[in-house]
Amino acid sequence: MRRKLVAGNWKMHGSLAENQALLGALKAALNGLQGAGVAVCAPFPYLAQLQAELSGTTLAWGAQNVSEHAKGAFTGEVSTSMLKDFGCTYAIVGHSERRSLYGESDETVAKKFMAAQAAGLIPILCVGETLAEREGNITEQVVGRQLDAVINAAGVEALAKAVVAYEPVWAIGTGKTATPGQAQAVHAFIRGKIAGLNKAAADGLVIQYGGSVKAANAAELFSQPDIDGGLIGGASLIADEFIAICKAAA
Ligand code: 13P
């Protein structure tokens, strides 16, 4: 049985004061939670705060992006070793906002994935189709291509030490959640595709769903056989919502 994992992606939200209140509430309610892992992915400047607040708890933390380069003249970038310095367990790679707003290609995402793993971070690899792609019936083609870029570069075994997050772009921040059936179908496709190459990697792979997950729909989504938790945007900023989502996974 795979352990579920719920991760919050704060995106570009937060302040020292707001984070302090949110983390206090999360620690009080979720430290020691049995049956599901909990993580928070904050903007880079707040990683030190996460380290200070969450060290010694069962809550993990991570970043929302990472450079594929180890060091050098890459103004504005943050390396894997810097994330390790601040105790990160996870690094999100290939979030749809990085792909669409910052031009990250499948190949760049694969490099970030490999850099993260080489440094001992667990990449949370985001994949997902746009509305036009879904309506064009090419969801599996798109998600398959995004996965192949990583499989071809890193090898399928690398997925055994990673998390995949299926985030349909049309469901992110829109309030339009994929139905449990729609999400399960893509999750099963992802697991099946990987199982065709390496059954053990597929069986152990945590595949999160992301896109307008909230307390009210989390339990039904997480009850699907191939949905192993969630990557939560907006609702991860609201303590009661995020706590309820984590408890629904546990
Ligand atoms: P929302 O939960 O706000 O739809 O965001 C999902 C997401 O992009 C998490 O990475």
CSV table of C-alpha atoms and ligand atoms in Angstrom, one decimal:
chain,number,residue,atom,x,y,z
A,1,MET,CA,0.0,0.0,0.0
A,2,ARG,CA,1.5,3.4,-1.0
A,3,ARG,CA,1.6,6.1,1.6
A,4,LYS,CA,-0.4,9.2,0.6
A,5,LEU,CA,1.4,12.5,0.4
A,6,VAL,CA,-0.3,15.9,0.6
A,7,ALA,CA,1.9,18.9,-0.3
A,8,GLY,CA,0.9,22.5,-0.2
A,9,ASN,CA,2.2,24.8,-3.0
A,10,TRP,CA,1.9,28.3,-1.7
A,11,LYS,CA,3.0,29.8,-5.1
A,12,MET,CA,3.9,33.5,-4.7
A,13,HIS,CA,2.0,34.0,-1.5
A,14,GLY,CA,2.9,34.6,2.1
A,15,SER,CA,4.7,36.9,4.5
A,16,LEU,CA,6.8,36.1,7.6
A,17,ALA,CA,3.8,37.0,9.8
A,18,GLU,CA,1.2,35.1,7.7
A,19,ASN,CA,3.5,32.1,7.4
A,20,GLN,CA,4.1,32.0,11.2
A,21,ALA,CA,0.4,31.8,11.9
A,22,LEU,CA,-0.3,29.2,9.2
A,23,LEU,CA,2.6,27.0,10.2
A,24,GLY,CA,1.6,27.2,13.9
A,25,ALA,CA,-1.8,26.0,13.0
A,26,LEU,CA,-0.5,23.2,10.7
A,27,LYS,CA,2.0,22.0,13.4
A,28,ALA,CA,-0.7,21.9,16.1
A,29,ALA,CA,-3.0,19.8,13.9
A,30,LEU,CA,-0.8,17.7,11.7
A,31,ASN,CA,2.5,17.0,13.6
A,32,GLY,CA,2.5,13.2,14.0
A,33,LEU,CA,-0.3,12.6,11.6
A,34,GLN,CA,-0.5,8.9,10.8
A,35,GLY,CA,-1.1,7.4,7.4
A,36,ALA,CA,-0.1,10.4,5.2
A,37,GLY,CA,2.9,12.5,4.6
A,38,VAL,CA,2.5,16.3,4.8
A,39,ALA,CA,4.7,18.9,3.1
A,40,VAL,CA,4.7,22.6,2.4
A,41,CYS,CA,6.5,24.2,-0.6
A,42,ALA,CA,7.1,27.9,0.0
A,43,PRO,CA,8.8,30.7,-2.0
A,44,PHE,CA,12.6,30.6,-1.6
A,45,PRO,CA,13.0,33.4,0.9
A,46,TYR,CA,10.8,31.6,3.4
A,47,LEU,CA,12.7,28.3,3.3
A,48,ALA,CA,14.7,29.4,6.4
A,49,GLN,CA,11.4,30.0,8.2
A,50,LEU,CA,10.1,26.6,7.3
A,51,GLN,CA,13.4,25.0,8.5
A,52,ALA,CA,13.1,26.9,11.8
A,53,GLU,CA,9.5,26.1,12.3
A,54,LEU,CA,9.2,22.6,11.0
A,55,SER,CA,12.5,20.9,12.1
A,56,GLY,CA,11.7,18.2,14.5
A,57,THR,CA,8.1,17.8,13.3
A,58,THR,CA,6.8,15.2,10.9
A,59,LEU,CA,6.0,18.0,8.4
A,60,ALA,CA,8.4,18.2,5.5
A,61,TRP,CA,9.1,21.2,3.3
A,62,GLY,CA,10.4,22.0,-0.2
A,63,ALA,CA,10.8,24.6,-2.9
A,64,GLN,CA,8.6,25.3,-6.0
A,65,ASN,CA,11.4,25.3,-8.5
A,66,VAL,CA,15.1,24.6,-8.7
A,67,SER,CA,17.9,25.3,-11.2
A,68,GLU,CA,19.3,22.5,-13.3
A,69,HIS,CA,22.7,24.0,-12.8
A,70,ALA,CA,25.0,23.3,-9.8
A,71,LYS,CA,26.4,26.9,-9.6
A,72,GLY,CA,27.7,29.7,-11.7
A,73,ALA,CA,26.5,32.8,-13.6
A,74,PHE,CA,22.8,32.2,-13.5
A,75,THR,CA,21.4,35.4,-12.0
A,76,GLY,CA,18.2,34.9,-10.0
A,77,GLU,CA,18.5,31.1,-9.9
A,78,VAL,CA,18.6,28.8,-6.9
A,79,SER,CA,20.6,25.5,-6.8
A,80,THR,CA,19.8,22.2,-5.3
A,81,SER,CA,22.6,22.5,-2.7
A,82,MET,CA,21.1,25.8,-1.5
A,83,LEU,CA,17.8,23.9,-1.0
A,84,LYS,CA,19.6,21.2,0.9
A,85,ASP,CA,21.2,23.9,3.1
A,86,PHE,CA,17.7,24.8,4.2
A,87,GLY,CA,16.6,21.3,4.9
A,88,CYS,CA,14.3,20.8,1.9
A,89,THR,CA,13.1,17.3,1.2
A,90,TYR,CA,11.1,18.2,-2.0
A,91,ALA,CA,11.5,20.4,-5.1
A,92,ILE,CA,8.6,20.9,-7.4
A,93,VAL,CA,9.7,20.7,-11.1
A,94,GLY,CA,7.8,21.4,-14.2
A,95,HIS,CA,4.8,23.1,-12.6
A,96,SER,CA,2.5,24.2,-15.4
A,97,GLU,CA,3.0,27.9,-14.4
A,98,ARG,CA,6.8,27.4,-14.9
A,99,ARG,CA,6.1,25.7,-18.2
A,100,SER,CA,3.7,28.2,-19.6
A,101,LEU,CA,4.8,31.5,-18.0
A,102,TYR,CA,8.6,30.9,-17.9
A,103,GLY,CA,9.0,28.8,-21.0
A,104,GLU,CA,10.4,25.6,-19.3
A,105,SER,CA,10.6,22.9,-21.9
A,106,ASP,CA,10.1,19.1,-21.2
A,107,GLU,CA,13.9,18.8,-21.6
A,108,THR,CA,14.6,21.6,-19.0
A,109,VAL,CA,12.2,20.0,-16.6
A,110,ALA,CA,14.0,16.7,-17.1
A,111,LYS,CA,17.3,18.3,-16.2
A,112,LYS,CA,15.8,19.9,-13.1
A,113,PHE,CA,14.4,16.5,-12.1
A,114,MET,CA,17.8,14.9,-12.4
A,115,ALA,CA,19.6,17.7,-10.6
A,116,ALA,CA,17.2,17.5,-7.8
A,117,GLN,CA,17.6,13.7,-7.4
A,118,ALA,CA,21.4,13.9,-7.7
A,119,ALA,CA,21.3,16.2,-4.7
A,120,GLY,CA,19.1,13.9,-2.7
A,121,LEU,CA,16.0,16.0,-3.1
A,122,ILE,CA,12.7,14.3,-4.1
A,123,PRO,CA,11.4,15.9,-7.2
A,124,ILE,CA,7.6,16.5,-7.5
A,125,LEU,CA,7.2,16.3,-11.3
A,126,CYS,CA,4.1,18.1,-12.5
A,127,VAL,CA,2.4,17.0,-15.7
A,128,GLY,CA,-0.9,17.9,-17.2
A,129,GLU,CA,-2.9,19.0,-20.2
A,130,THR,CA,-4.5,22.3,-21.1
A,131,LEU,CA,-8.2,22.6,-21.8
A,132,ALA,CA,-7.6,22.8,-25.6
A,133,GLU,CA,-5.5,19.6,-25.3
A,134,ARG,CA,-8.2,17.8,-23.3
A,135,GLU,CA,-10.9,18.9,-25.8
A,136,GLY,CA,-8.6,17.7,-28.6
A,137,ASN,CA,-8.4,14.3,-27.0
A,138,ILE,CA,-4.7,14.4,-26.7
A,139,THR,CA,-4.4,14.3,-22.8
A,140,GLU,CA,-2.6,11.0,-22.8
A,141,GLN,CA,-0.3,12.1,-25.6
A,142,VAL,CA,0.7,15.3,-23.7
A,143,VAL,CA,1.1,13.7,-20.3
A,144,GLY,CA,2.9,10.8,-22.0
A,145,ARG,CA,5.3,13.2,-23.7
A,146,GLN,CA,6.0,15.1,-20.5
A,147,LEU,CA,6.8,11.7,-18.7
A,148,ASP,CA,8.9,10.4,-21.6
A,149,ALA,CA,11.2,13.4,-21.4
A,150,VAL,CA,12.1,12.4,-17.9
A,151,ILE,CA,12.1,8.7,-18.5
A,152,ASN,CA,14.4,9.1,-21.5
A,153,ALA,CA,16.8,11.4,-19.6
A,154,ALA,CA,16.8,9.8,-16.2
A,155,GLY,CA,15.6,6.2,-16.7
A,156,VAL,CA,12.4,4.8,-15.5
A,157,GLU,CA,13.9,3.6,-12.2
A,158,ALA,CA,14.4,7.3,-11.3
A,159,LEU,CA,10.6,7.6,-11.0
A,160,ALA,CA,10.7,5.2,-8.0
A,161,LYS,CA,12.4,7.9,-6.0
A,162,ALA,CA,10.1,10.7,-7.2
A,163,VAL,CA,6.6,12.0,-6.9
A,164,VAL,CA,4.4,12.7,-10.0
A,165,ALA,CA,1.7,15.3,-9.7
A,166,TYR,CA,-1.1,15.2,-12.3
A,167,GLU,CA,-2.3,18.8,-12.6
A,168,PRO,CA,-4.7,19.4,-15.4
A,169,VAL,CA,-4.0,23.1,-16.3
A,170,TRP,CA,-7.8,23.8,-16.7
A,171,ALA,CA,-8.4,22.8,-13.1
A,172,ILE,CA,-5.6,24.9,-11.5
A,173,GLY,CA,-7.0,27.9,-9.6
A,174,THR,CA,-10.2,27.8,-11.6
A,175,GLY,CA,-12.5,26.1,-9.1
A,176,LYS,CA,-13.0,23.4,-11.8
A,177,THR,CA,-11.8,20.2,-10.2
A,178,ALA,CA,-11.4,17.2,-12.4
A,179,THR,CA,-14.0,14.6,-11.4
A,180,PRO,CA,-12.6,11.7,-9.5
A,181,GLY,CA,-13.2,9.6,-12.6
A,182,GLN,CA,-11.4,12.0,-14.9
A,183,ALA,CA,-8.4,12.2,-12.5
A,184,GLN,CA,-8.3,8.5,-11.9
A,185,ALA,CA,-8.3,7.7,-15.6
A,186,VAL,CA,-5.2,9.9,-16.1
A,187,HIS,CA,-3.5,8.5,-13.0
A,188,ALA,CA,-4.1,5.0,-14.2
A,189,PHE,CA,-2.7,5.9,-17.6
A,190,ILE,CA,0.5,7.3,-15.9
A,191,ARG,CA,0.9,4.2,-13.7
A,192,GLY,CA,0.2,1.9,-16.5
A,193,LYS,CA,2.7,3.6,-18.8
A,194,ILE,CA,5.4,3.3,-16.2
A,195,ALA,CA,4.4,-0.3,-15.3
A,196,GLY,CA,5.0,-1.2,-18.9
A,197,LEU,CA,8.6,-0.3,-18.3
A,198,ASN,CA,9.2,-1.2,-14.6
A,199,LYS,CA,6.4,-2.7,-12.5
A,200,ALA,CA,8.1,-2.0,-9.2
A,201,ALA,CA,8.6,1.6,-10.0
A,202,ALA,CA,5.0,2.0,-11.0
A,203,ASP,CA,3.6,0.2,-7.9
A,204,GLY,CA,5.6,2.4,-5.5
A,205,LEU,CA,5.1,5.7,-7.4
A,206,VAL,CA,3.1,8.3,-5.5
A,207,ILE,CA,0.9,10.1,-8.0
A,208,GLN,CA,-0.7,13.3,-6.6
A,209,TYR,CA,-3.7,15.1,-8.0
A,210,GLY,CA,-3.6,18.9,-8.2
A,211,GLY,CA,-6.2,21.4,-9.3
A,212,SER,CA,-8.8,23.0,-7.1
A,213,VAL,CA,-8.6,20.4,-4.4
A,214,LYS,CA,-10.4,21.5,-1.3
A,215,ALA,CA,-11.7,20.0,1.9
A,216,ALA,CA,-15.1,19.3,0.3
A,217,ASN,CA,-13.7,17.2,-2.5
A,218,ALA,CA,-10.5,15.7,-1.2
A,219,ALA,CA,-11.8,12.5,0.3
A,220,GLU,CA,-13.5,11.4,-2.9
A,221,LEU,CA,-10.5,12.2,-5.0
A,222,PHE,CA,-8.1,10.4,-2.6
A,223,SER,CA,-10.4,7.3,-2.5
A,224,GLN,CA,-9.5,6.6,-6.1
A,225,PRO,CA,-7.1,3.6,-6.4
A,226,ASP,CA,-4.4,5.5,-8.3
A,227,ILE,CA,-4.7,8.9,-6.5
A,228,ASP,CA,-2.1,9.0,-3.8
A,229,GLY,CA,-2.7,12.4,-2.3
A,230,GLY,CA,-2.6,15.9,-3.6
A,231,LEU,CA,-0.6,19.0,-4.6
A,232,ILE,CA,-2.7,21.8,-3.2
A,233,GLY,CA,-2.5,25.5,-4.2
A,234,GLY,CA,-5.1,28.0,-3.0
A,235,ALA,CA,-6.5,25.7,-0.2
A,236,SER,CA,-3.0,25.2,1.2
A,237,LEU,CA,-3.0,28.9,2.3
A,238,ILE,CA,-6.1,28.3,4.5
A,239,ALA,CA,-5.2,26.4,7.7
A,240,ASP,CA,-8.5,24.7,8.2
A,241,GLU,CA,-8.9,23.7,4.6
A,242,PHE,CA,-5.4,22.3,4.3
A,243,ILE,CA,-5.6,20.4,7.6
A,244,ALA,CA,-8.9,18.8,6.5
A,245,ILE,CA,-7.3,17.8,3.2
A,246,CYS,CA,-4.4,16.2,4.9
A,247,LYS,CA,-6.7,14.4,7.3
A,248,ALA,CA,-8.8,13.2,4.3
A,249,ALA,CA,-5.6,11.5,3.0
A,250,ALA,CA,-4.6,9.9,6.3
B,1,13P,P1,-5.1,25.1,-6.9
B,1,13P,O1,-5.2,24.1,-5.8
B,1,13P,O2,-5.1,26.6,-6.4
B,1,13P,O3,-6.0,24.9,-8.1
B,1,13P,O4,-3.6,25.0,-7.5
B,1,13P,C1,-3.1,23.7,-7.8
B,1,13P,C2,-1.7,23.8,-8.1
B,1,13P,O5,-1.2,24.4,-9.1
B,1,13P,C3,-0.8,23.2,-7.1
B,1,13P,O6,0.5,23.1,-7.6
